[in-house]
mmCIF file of C-alpha atoms in Angstrom:
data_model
loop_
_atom_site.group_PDB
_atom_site.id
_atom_site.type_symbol
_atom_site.label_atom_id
_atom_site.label_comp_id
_atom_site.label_asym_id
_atom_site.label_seq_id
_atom_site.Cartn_x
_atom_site.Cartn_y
_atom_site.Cartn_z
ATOM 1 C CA UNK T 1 0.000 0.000 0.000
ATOM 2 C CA UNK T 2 1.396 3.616 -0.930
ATOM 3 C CA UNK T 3 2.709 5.589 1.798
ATOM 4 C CA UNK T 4 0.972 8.463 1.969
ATOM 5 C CA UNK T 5 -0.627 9.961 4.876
ATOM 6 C CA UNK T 6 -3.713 8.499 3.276
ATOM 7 C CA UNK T 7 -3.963 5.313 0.989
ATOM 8 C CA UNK T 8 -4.369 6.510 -2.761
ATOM 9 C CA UNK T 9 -7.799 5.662 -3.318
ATOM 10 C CA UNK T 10 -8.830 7.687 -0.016
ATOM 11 C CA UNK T 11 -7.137 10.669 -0.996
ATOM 12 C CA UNK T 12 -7.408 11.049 -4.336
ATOM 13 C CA UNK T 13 -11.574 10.845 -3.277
ATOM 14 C CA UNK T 14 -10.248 13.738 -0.693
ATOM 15 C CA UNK T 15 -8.297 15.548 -3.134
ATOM 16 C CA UNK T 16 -11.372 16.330 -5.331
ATOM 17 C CA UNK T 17 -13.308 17.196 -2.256
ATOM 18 C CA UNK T 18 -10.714 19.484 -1.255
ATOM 19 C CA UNK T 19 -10.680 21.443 -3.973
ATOM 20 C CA UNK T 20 -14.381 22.568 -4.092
ATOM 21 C CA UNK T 21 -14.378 23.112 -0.703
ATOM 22 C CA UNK T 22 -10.926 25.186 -0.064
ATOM 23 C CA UNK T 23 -11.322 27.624 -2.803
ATOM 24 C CA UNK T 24 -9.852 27.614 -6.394
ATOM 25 C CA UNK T 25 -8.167 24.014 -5.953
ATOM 26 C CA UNK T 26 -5.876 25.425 -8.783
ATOM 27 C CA UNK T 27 -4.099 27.535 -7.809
ATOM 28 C CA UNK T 28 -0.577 27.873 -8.632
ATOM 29 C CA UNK T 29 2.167 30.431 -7.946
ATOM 30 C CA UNK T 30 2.445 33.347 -9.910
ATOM 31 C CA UNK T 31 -0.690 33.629 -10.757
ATOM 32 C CA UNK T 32 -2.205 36.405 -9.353
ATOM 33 C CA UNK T 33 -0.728 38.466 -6.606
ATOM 34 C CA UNK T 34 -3.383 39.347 -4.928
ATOM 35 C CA UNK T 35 -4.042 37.145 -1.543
ATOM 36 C CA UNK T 36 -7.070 35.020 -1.826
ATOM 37 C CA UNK T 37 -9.489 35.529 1.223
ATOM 38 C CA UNK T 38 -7.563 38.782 2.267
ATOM 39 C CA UNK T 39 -10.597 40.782 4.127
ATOM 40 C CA UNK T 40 -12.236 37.669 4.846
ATOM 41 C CA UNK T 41 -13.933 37.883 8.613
ATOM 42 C CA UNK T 42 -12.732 35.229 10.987
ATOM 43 C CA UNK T 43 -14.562 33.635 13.875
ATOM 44 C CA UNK T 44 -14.584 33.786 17.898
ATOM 45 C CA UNK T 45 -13.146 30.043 19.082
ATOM 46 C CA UNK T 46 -16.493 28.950 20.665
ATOM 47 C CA UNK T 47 -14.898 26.424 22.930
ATOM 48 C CA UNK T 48 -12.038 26.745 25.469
ATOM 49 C CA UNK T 49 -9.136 24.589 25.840
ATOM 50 C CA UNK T 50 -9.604 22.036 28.137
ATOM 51 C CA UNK T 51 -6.979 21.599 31.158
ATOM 52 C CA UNK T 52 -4.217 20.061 30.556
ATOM 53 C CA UNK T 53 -0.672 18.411 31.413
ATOM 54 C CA UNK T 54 0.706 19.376 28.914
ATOM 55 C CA UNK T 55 4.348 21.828 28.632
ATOM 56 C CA UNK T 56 3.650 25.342 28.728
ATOM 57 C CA UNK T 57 5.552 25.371 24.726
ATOM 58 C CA UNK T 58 2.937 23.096 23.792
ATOM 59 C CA UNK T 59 0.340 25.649 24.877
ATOM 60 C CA UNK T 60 0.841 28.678 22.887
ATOM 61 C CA UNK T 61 -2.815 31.174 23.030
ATOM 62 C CA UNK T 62 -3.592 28.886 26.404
ATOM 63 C CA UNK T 63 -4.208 26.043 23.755
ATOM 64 C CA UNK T 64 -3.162 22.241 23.541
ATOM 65 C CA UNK T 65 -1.415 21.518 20.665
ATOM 66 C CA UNK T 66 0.632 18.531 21.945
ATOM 67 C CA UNK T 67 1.285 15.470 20.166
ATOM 68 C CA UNK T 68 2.200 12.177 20.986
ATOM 69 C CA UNK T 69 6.282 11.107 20.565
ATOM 70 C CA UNK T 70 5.892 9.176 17.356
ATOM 71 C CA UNK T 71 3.914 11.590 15.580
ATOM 72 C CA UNK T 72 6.718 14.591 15.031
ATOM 73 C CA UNK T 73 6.045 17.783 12.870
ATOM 74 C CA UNK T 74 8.927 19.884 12.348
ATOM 75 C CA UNK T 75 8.998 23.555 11.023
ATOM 76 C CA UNK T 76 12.160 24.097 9.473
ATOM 77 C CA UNK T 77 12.192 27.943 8.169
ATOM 78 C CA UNK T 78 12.956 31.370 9.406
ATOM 79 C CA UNK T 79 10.469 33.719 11.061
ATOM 80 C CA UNK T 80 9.356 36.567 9.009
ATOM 81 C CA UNK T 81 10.622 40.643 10.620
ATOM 82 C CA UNK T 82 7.288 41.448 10.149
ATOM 83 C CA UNK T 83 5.525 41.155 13.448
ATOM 84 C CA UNK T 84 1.764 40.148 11.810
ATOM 85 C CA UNK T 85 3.543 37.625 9.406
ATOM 86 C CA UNK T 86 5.671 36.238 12.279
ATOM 87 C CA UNK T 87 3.055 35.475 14.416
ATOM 88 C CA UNK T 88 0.685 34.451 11.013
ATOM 89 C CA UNK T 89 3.094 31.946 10.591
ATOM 90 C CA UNK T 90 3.568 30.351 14.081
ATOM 91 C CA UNK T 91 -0.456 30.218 13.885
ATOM 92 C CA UNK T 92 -0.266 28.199 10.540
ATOM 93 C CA UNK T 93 2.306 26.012 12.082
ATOM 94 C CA UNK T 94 -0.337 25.475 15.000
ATOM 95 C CA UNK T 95 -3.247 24.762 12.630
ATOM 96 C CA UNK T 96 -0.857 22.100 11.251
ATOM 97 C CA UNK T 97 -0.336 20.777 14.476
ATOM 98 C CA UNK T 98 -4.373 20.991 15.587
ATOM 99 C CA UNK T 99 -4.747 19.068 12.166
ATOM 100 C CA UNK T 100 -3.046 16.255 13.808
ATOM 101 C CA UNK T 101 -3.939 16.617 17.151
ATOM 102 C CA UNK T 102 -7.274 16.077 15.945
ATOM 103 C CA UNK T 103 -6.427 12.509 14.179
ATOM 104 C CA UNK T 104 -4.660 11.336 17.141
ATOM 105 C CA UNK T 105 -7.780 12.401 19.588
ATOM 106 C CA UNK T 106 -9.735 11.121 16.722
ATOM 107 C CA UNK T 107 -11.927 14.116 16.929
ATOM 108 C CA UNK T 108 -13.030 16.658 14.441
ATOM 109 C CA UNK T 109 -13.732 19.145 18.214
ATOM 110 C CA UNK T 110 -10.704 19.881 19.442
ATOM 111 C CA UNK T 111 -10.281 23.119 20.939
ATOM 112 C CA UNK T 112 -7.055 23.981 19.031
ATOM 113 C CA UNK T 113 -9.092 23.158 15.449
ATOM 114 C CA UNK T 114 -11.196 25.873 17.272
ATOM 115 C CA UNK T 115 -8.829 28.368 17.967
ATOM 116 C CA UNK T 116 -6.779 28.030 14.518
ATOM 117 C CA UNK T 117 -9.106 27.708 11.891
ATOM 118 C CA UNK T 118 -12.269 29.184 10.708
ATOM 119 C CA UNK T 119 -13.998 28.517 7.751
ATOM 120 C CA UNK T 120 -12.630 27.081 4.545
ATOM 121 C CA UNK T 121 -9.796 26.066 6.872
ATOM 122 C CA UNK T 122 -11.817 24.708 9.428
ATOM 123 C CA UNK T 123 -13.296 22.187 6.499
ATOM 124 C CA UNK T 124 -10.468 21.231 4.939
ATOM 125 C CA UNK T 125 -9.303 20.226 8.077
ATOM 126 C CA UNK T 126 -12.162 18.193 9.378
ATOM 127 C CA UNK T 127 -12.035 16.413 5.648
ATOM 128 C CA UNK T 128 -8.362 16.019 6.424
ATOM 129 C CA UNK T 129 -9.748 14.212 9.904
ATOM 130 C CA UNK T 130 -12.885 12.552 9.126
ATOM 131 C CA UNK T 131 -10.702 10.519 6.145
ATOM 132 C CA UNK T 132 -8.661 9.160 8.529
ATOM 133 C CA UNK T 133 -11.246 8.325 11.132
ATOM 134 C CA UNK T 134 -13.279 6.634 8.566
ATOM 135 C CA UNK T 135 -10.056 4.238 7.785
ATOM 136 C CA UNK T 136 -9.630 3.910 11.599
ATOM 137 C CA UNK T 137 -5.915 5.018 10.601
ATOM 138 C CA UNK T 138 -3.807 7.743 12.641
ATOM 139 C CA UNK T 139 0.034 8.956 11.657
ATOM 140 C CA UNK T 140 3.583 8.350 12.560
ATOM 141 C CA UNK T 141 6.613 9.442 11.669
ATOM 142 C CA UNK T 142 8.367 12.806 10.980
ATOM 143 C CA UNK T 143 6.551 15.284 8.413
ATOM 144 C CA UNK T 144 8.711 18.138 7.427
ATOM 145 C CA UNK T 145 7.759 22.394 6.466
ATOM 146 C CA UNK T 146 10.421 24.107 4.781
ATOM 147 C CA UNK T 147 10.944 27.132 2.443
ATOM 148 C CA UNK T 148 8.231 28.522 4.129
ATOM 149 C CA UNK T 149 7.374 32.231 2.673
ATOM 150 C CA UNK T 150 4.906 35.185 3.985
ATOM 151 C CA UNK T 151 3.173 37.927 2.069
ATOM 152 C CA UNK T 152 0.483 40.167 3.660
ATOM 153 C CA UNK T 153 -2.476 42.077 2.423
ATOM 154 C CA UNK T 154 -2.454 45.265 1.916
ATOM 155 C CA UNK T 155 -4.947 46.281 4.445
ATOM 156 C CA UNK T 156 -3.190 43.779 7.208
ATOM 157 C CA UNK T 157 -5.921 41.518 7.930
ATOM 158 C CA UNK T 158 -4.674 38.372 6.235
ATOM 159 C CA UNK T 159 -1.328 37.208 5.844
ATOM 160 C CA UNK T 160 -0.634 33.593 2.976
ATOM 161 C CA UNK T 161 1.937 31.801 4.561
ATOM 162 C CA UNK T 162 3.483 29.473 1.790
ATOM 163 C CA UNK T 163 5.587 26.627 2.319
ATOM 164 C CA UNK T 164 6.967 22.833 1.192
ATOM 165 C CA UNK T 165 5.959 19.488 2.859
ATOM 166 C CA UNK T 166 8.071 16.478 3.063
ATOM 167 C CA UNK T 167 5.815 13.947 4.163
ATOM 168 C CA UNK T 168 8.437 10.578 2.958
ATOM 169 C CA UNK T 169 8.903 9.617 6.278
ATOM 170 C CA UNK T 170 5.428 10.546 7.542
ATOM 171 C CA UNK T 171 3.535 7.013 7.465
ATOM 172 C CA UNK T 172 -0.448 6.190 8.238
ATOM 173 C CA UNK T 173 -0.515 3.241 10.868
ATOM 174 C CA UNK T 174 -3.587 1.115 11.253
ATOM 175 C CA UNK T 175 -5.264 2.224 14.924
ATOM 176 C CA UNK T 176 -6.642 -1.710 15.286
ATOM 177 C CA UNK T 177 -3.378 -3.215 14.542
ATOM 178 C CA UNK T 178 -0.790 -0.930 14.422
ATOM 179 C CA UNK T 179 0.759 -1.470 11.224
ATOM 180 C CA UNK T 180 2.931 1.104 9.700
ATOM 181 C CA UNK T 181 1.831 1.882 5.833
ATOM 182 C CA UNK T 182 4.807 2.270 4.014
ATOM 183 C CA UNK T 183 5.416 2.682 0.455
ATOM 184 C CA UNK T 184 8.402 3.849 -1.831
ATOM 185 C CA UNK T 185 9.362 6.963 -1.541
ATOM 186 C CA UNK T 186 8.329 9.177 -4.937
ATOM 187 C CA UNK T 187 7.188 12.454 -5.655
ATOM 188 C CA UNK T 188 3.482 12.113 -4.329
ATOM 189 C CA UNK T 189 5.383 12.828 -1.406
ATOM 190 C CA UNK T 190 6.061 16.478 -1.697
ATOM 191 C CA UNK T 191 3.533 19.225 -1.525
ATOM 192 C CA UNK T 192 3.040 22.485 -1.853
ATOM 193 C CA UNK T 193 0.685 24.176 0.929
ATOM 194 C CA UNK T 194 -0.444 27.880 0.293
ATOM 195 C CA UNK T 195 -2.496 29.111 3.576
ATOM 196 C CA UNK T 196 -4.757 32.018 4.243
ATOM 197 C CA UNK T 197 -4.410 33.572 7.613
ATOM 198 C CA UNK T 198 -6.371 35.973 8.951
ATOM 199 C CA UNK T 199 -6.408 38.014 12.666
ATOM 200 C CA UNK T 200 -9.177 37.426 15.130
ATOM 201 C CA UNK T 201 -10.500 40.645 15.803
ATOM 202 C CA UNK T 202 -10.855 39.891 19.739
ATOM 203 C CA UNK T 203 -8.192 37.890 19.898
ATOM 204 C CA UNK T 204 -4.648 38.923 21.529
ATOM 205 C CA UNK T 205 -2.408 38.330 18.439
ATOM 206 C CA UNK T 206 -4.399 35.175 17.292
ATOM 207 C CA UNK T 207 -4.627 33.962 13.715
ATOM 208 C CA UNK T 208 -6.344 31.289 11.989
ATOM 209 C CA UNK T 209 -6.567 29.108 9.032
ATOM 210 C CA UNK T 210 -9.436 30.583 6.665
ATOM 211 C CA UNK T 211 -8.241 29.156 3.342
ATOM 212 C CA UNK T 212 -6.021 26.049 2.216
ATOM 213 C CA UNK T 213 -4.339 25.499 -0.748
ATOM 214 C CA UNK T 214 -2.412 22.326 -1.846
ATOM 215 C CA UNK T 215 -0.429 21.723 -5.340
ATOM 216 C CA UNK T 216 0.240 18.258 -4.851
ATOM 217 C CA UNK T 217 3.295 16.104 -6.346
ATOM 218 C CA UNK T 218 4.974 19.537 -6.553
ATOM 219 C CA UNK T 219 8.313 18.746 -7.728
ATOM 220 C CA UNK T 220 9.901 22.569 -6.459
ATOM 221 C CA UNK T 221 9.805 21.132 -3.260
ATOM 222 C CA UNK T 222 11.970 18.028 -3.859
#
């Protein structure tokens, strides 16, 4: 079976899904340089986090976006000068990680899916999570962001926060059994994610996920 962070059938059934439901579906760089969703409005997080254990670095906004030790996402870029963008981007990298929190918990209610998306982004993520609930799979292994880029709106309400996944060491494992998928490593591996973030109003530096982009087998990033 391929490797993939969902087996090919799933997620090619995903794919199209994603693409009506996260905006233009394709969308490519270059294109047009204005951001997509820049002035959108973004929602209040209507639940709190619940207490938790968990280290204060895995709380950032009072939220837990912990993982367990298998499952490791790492960020490898550069923070932005820009203040907004900055923080924009730590906020993607959350979303990211609430993405995954949410398959491990197996829930599509988290309260860091709350606080980091709203909605295109809250959808694409709950398709993201619902897929892998439905194949009773969950994740393992090391998925890697890199070349990571910002660019903000002109009025300052929404910042895209671009950047590369490596996902060829990031494997589904079966939640009955717990048998590692693995496949050979090929270009279906790399994507290319293109995120719309925008500032909650009555939040204290918060941003969330309002659009998601993906270019899939997007050889730049190899």
């Amino acid at each position: 079976m391929k490797r993939r962070s969902l087996p090919v059938a799933a997620a090619l059934a995903t794919a199209a899904l994603l693409l009506t439901a996260c905006g233009s579906g394709n969308d490519k760089s270059g294109d047009n340089d204005k951001i997509a969703g820049a002035g959108q409005g973004a929602e209040t997080p209507k639940e709190s986090a619940s207490p938790s254990e968990a280290p204060a670095g895995d709380k950032p906004d009072g939220v837990d976006v912990s993982l367990p030790s298998d499952m490791d996402l790492v960020f490898d870029w550069d923070k932005p000068k820009d203040k907004n963008e900055a923080a924009a981007m730590d906020d993607a990298a959350n979303y990211v990680r609430a993405i995954y929190r949410g398959v491990d918990k197996r829930t599509t209610k988290d309260a860091a899916l709350v606080a980091y998306s709203t909605g295109d982004g809250t959808r694409y993520a709950k398709t993201q999570i619902d897929a892998r609930l439905e194949g009773d799979w969950t994740a393992t292994g090391t998925r890697r962001h890199y070349q990571a880029t910002t660019r903000s709106a002109p009025n300052g309400s929404s910042v895209e926060v671009a950047f590369c996944v490596d996902s060829s060491k990031f494997y589904s494992k079966e939640i009955k059994t717990g048998k590692v998928l693995k496949g050979a490593p090929s270009i279906t591996d790399f994507d290319y994610f293109k995120i719309i973030m925008v500032k909650l109003p009555t939040g204290d530096g918060l941003w969330q996920a309002s659009k998601v982009f993906v270019e899939a087998k997007a050889a730049k990033c190899q």
